[in-house]
CSV table of C-alpha atoms in Angstrom, one decimal:
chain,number,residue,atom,x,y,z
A,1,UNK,CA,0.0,0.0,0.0
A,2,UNK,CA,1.2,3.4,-0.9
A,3,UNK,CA,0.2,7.3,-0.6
A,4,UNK,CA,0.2,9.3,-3.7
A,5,UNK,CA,0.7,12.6,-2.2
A,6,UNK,CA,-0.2,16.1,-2.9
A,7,UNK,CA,2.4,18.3,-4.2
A,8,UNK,CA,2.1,21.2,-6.6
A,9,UNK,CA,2.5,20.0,-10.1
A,10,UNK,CA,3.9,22.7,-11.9
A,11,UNK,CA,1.0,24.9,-13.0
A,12,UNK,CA,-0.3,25.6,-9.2
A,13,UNK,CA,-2.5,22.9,-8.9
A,14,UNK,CA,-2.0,20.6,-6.2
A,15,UNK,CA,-2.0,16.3,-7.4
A,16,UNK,CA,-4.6,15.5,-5.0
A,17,UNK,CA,-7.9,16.1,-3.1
A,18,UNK,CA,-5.6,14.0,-0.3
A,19,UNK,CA,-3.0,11.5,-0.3
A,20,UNK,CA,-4.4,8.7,-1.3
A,21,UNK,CA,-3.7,4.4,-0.5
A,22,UNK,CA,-3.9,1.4,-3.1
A,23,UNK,CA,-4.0,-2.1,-1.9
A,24,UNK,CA,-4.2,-4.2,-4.3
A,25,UNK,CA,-8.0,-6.8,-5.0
A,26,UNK,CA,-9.7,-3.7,-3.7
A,27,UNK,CA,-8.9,-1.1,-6.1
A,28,UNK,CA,-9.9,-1.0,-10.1
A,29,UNK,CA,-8.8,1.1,-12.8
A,30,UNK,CA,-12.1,2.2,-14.6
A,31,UNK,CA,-11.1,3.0,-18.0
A,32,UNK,CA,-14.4,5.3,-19.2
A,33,UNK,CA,-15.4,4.8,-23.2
A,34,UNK,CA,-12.3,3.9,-24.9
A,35,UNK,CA,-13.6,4.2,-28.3
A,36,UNK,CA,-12.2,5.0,-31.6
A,37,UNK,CA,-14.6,7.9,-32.2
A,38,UNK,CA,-12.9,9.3,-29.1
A,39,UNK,CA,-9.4,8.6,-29.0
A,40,UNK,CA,-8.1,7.7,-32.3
A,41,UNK,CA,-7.3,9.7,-35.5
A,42,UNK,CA,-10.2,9.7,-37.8
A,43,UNK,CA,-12.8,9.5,-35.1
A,44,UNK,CA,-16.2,11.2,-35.1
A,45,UNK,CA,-15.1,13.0,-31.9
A,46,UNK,CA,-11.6,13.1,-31.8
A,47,UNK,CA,-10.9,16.4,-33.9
A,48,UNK,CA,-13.1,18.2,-30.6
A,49,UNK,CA,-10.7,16.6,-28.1
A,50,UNK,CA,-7.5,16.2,-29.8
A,51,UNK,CA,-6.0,19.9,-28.6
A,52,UNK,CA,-7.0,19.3,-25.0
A,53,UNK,CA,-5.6,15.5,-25.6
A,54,UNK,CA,-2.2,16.5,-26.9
A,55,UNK,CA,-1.9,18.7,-24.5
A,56,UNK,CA,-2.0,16.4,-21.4
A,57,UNK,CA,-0.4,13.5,-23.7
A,58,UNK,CA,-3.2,11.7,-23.0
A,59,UNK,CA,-3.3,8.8,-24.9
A,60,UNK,CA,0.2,7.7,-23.4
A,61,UNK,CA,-1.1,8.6,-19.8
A,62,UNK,CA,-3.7,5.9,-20.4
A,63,UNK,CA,-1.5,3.4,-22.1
A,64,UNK,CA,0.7,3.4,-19.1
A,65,UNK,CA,-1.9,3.5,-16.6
A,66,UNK,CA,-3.7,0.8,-18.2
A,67,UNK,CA,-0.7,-1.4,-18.9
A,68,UNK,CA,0.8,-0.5,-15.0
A,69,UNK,CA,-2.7,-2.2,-13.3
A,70,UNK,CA,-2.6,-5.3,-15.0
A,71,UNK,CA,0.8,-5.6,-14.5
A,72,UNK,CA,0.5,-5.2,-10.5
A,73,UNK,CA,-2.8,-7.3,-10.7
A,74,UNK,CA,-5.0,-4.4,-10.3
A,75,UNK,CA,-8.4,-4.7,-12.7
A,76,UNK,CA,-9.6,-2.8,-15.4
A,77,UNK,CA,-12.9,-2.3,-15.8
A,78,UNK,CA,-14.0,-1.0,-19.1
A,79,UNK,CA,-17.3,1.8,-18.7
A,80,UNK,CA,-18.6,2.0,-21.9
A,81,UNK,CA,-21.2,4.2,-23.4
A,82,UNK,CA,-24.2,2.5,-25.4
A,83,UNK,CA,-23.0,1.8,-28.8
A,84,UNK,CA,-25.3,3.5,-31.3
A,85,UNK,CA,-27.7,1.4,-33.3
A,86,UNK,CA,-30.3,2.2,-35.6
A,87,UNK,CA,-33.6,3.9,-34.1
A,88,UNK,CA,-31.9,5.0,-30.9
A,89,UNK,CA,-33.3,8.0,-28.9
A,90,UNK,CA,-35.8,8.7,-32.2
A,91,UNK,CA,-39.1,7.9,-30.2
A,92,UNK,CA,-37.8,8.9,-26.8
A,93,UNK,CA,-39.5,11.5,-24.9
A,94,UNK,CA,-36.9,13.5,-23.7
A,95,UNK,CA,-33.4,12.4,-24.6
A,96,UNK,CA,-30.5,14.8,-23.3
A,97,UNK,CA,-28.4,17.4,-25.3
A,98,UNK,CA,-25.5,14.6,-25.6
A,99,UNK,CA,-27.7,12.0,-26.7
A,100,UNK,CA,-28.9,13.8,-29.3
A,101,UNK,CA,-26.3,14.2,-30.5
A,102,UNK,CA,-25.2,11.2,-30.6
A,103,UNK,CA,-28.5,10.3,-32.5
A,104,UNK,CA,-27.3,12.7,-35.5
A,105,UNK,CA,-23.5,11.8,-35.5
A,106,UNK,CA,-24.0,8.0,-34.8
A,107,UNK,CA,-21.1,8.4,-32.5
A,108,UNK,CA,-20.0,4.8,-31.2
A,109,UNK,CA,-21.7,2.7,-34.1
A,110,UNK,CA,-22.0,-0.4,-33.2
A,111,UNK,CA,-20.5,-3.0,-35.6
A,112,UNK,CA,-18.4,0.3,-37.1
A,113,UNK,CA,-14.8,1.3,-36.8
A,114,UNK,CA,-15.6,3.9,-34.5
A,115,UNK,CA,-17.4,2.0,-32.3
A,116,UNK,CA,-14.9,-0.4,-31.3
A,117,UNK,CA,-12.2,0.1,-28.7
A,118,UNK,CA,-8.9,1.7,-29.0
A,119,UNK,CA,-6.7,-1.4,-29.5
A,120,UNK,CA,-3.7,-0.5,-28.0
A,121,UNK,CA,-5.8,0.2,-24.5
A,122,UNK,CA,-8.3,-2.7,-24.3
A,123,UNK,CA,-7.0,-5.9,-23.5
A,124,UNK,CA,-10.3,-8.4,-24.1
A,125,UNK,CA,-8.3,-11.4,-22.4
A,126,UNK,CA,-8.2,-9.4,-19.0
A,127,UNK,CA,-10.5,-7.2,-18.5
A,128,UNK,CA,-14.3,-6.7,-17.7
A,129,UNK,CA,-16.5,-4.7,-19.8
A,130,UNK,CA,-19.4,-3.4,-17.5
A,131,UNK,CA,-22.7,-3.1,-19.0
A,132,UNK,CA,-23.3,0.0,-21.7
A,133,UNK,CA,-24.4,3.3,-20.2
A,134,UNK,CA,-27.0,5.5,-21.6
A,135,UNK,CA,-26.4,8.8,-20.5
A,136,UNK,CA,-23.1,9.6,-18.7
A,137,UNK,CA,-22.7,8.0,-15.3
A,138,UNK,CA,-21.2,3.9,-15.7
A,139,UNK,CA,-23.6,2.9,-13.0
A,140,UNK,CA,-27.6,3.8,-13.8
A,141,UNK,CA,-28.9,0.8,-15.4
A,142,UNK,CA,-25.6,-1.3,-15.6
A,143,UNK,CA,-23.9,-4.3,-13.9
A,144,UNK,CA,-21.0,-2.0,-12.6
A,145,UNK,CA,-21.6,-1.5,-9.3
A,146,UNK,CA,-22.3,-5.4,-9.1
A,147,UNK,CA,-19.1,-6.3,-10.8
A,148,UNK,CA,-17.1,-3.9,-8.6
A,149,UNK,CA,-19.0,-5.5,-4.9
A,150,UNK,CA,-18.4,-9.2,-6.6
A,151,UNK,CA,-14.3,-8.5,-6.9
A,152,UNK,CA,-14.4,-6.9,-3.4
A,153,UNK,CA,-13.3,-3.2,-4.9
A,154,UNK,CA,-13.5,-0.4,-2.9
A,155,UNK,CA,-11.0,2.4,-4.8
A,156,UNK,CA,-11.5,3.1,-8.1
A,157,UNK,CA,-9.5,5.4,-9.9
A,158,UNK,CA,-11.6,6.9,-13.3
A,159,UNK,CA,-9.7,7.1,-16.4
A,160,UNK,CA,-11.0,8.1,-20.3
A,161,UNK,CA,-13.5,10.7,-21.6
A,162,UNK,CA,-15.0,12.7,-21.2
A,163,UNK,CA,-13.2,14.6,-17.9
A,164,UNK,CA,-16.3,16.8,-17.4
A,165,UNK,CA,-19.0,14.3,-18.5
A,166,UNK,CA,-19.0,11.0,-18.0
A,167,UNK,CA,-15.8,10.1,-15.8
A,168,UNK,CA,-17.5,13.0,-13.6
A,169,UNK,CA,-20.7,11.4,-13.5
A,170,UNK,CA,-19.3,7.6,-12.8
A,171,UNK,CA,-16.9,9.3,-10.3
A,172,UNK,CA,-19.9,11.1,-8.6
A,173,UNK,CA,-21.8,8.3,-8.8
A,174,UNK,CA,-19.3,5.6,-7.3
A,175,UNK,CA,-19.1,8.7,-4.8
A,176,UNK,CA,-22.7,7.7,-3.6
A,177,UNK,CA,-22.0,4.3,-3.4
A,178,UNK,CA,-19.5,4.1,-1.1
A,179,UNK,CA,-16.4,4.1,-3.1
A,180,UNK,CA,-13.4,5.7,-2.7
A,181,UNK,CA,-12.6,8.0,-5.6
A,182,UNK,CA,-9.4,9.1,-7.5
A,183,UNK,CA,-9.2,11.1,-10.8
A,184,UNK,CA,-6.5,11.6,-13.1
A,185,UNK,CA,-6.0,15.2,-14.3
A,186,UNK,CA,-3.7,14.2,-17.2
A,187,UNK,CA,-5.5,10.6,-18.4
A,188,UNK,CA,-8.7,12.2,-19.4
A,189,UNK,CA,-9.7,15.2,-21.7
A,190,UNK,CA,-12.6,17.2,-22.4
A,191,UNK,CA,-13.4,19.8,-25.2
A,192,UNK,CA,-12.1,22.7,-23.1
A,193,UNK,CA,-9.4,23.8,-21.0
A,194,UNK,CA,-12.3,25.1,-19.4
A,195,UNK,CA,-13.8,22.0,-18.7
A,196,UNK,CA,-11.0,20.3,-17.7
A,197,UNK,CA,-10.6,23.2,-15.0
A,198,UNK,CA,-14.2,22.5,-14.1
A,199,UNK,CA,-14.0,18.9,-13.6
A,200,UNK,CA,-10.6,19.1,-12.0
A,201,UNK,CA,-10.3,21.9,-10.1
A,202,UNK,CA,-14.3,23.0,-8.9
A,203,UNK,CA,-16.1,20.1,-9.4
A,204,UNK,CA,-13.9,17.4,-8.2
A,205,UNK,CA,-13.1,18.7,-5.1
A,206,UNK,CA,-17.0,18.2,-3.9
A,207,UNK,CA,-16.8,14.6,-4.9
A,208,UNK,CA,-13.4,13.0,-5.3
A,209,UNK,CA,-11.4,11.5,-2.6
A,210,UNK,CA,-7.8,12.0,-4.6
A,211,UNK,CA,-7.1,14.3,-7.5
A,212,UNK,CA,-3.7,13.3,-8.7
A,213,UNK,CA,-1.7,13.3,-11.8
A,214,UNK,CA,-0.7,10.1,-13.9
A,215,UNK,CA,3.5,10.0,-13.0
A,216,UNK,CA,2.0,10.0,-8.9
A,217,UNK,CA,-0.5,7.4,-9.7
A,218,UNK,CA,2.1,4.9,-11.4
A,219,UNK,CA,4.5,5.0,-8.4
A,220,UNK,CA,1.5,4.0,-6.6
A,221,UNK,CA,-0.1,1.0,-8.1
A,222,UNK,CA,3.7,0.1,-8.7
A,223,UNK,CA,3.9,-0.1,-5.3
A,224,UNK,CA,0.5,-1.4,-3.9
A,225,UNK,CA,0.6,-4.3,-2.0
């Protein structure tokens, strides 16, 4: 077990809410909609988070993250949003700003490029896809809060898209529930560097246990016990 501390990181933000522990078979990594449309080049969605993105080197940040839990023994959980399908939201009575959206771009189409997961962050061998979510939070309507209870989790650290959106909602959700909460200010992204101030520095702060930074977070799980 291991405290990632707060420290100022540079920009005069502090790492963390608090310092936070790991112990290993009760913490999960819950890596939020890793989808193509997201987080790879040609996406339907990546041209509006690709500056805030590159900017945090995101895509790295989750690589490692990912690929530092599995190594420790520390499970991933996969949170993914409901793949779009033909005749989705069109005879709902009051679908949300986001989900119609979705319902005009056809982000996250299932049995399309776009709606698959990122390759390189996924590993289908290992980890455990939750339920899809409708709106933002991972847990309304899922198996996720079941999964987490049935592998004896009690941290979960969010990771993914998008910072002010769904990892917010799963994170304020899981909040609720009893979990203890961590997010990463550099392996997420949002449309903004607005929202990602939001999320990270007014929002979080009501809801998060730890707010810490990626390099903090790997000396931790590489240390967890």
């Amino acid at each position: 077990m291991v405290n990632a501390q707060d420290r100022p990181d540079g920009r005069g933000y502090t790492t963390g809410v608090s310092s936070a522990s790991y112990e290993l078979g009760r913490t999960a990594v819950l890596l939020v909609d890793p989808y193509n449309d997201f987080l790879s080049e040609g996406g339907k969605i990546w041209p509006r988070v690709r500056e805030v993105a590159e900017q945090v080197n995101l895509l790295d940040h989750l690589r490692a993250i990912t690929a530092a839990a599995r190594e420790a023994g520390m499970p991933v959980f996969v949170v993914p949003h409901r793949q779009w399908r033909p005749g989705d939201y069109d005879d709902w009575d009051h679908p949300n700003p986001t989900q119609r959206g979705i319902q005009e771009r056809h982000s996250f189409e299932k049995g399309a490029w776009g709606g698959e997961w990122r390759a390189d962050l996924v590993s289908p061998g290992s980890d455990i896809v939750a339920k899809q979510h409708w709106a933002q939070s991972g847990f309304p309507n899922t198996d996720l809060d079941l999964l987490l209870r049935q592998h004896a989790i009690t941290h979960v650290i969010l990771i993914g898209l998008l910072a002010n959106t769904c990892v917010e909602s799963t994170g304020r959700f899981a909040m609720e529930l009893g979990y203890h909460v961590t997010l990463v200010r550099d392996a997420t992204a949002a449309f903004s560097a607005e929202m990602m101030h939001a999320a990270h520095e007014l929002n979080g702060p009501t809801f998060a246990h730890s707010i810490t930074t990626t390099e903090d977070l790997l000396a931790a799980i590489r240390s967890a016990r």
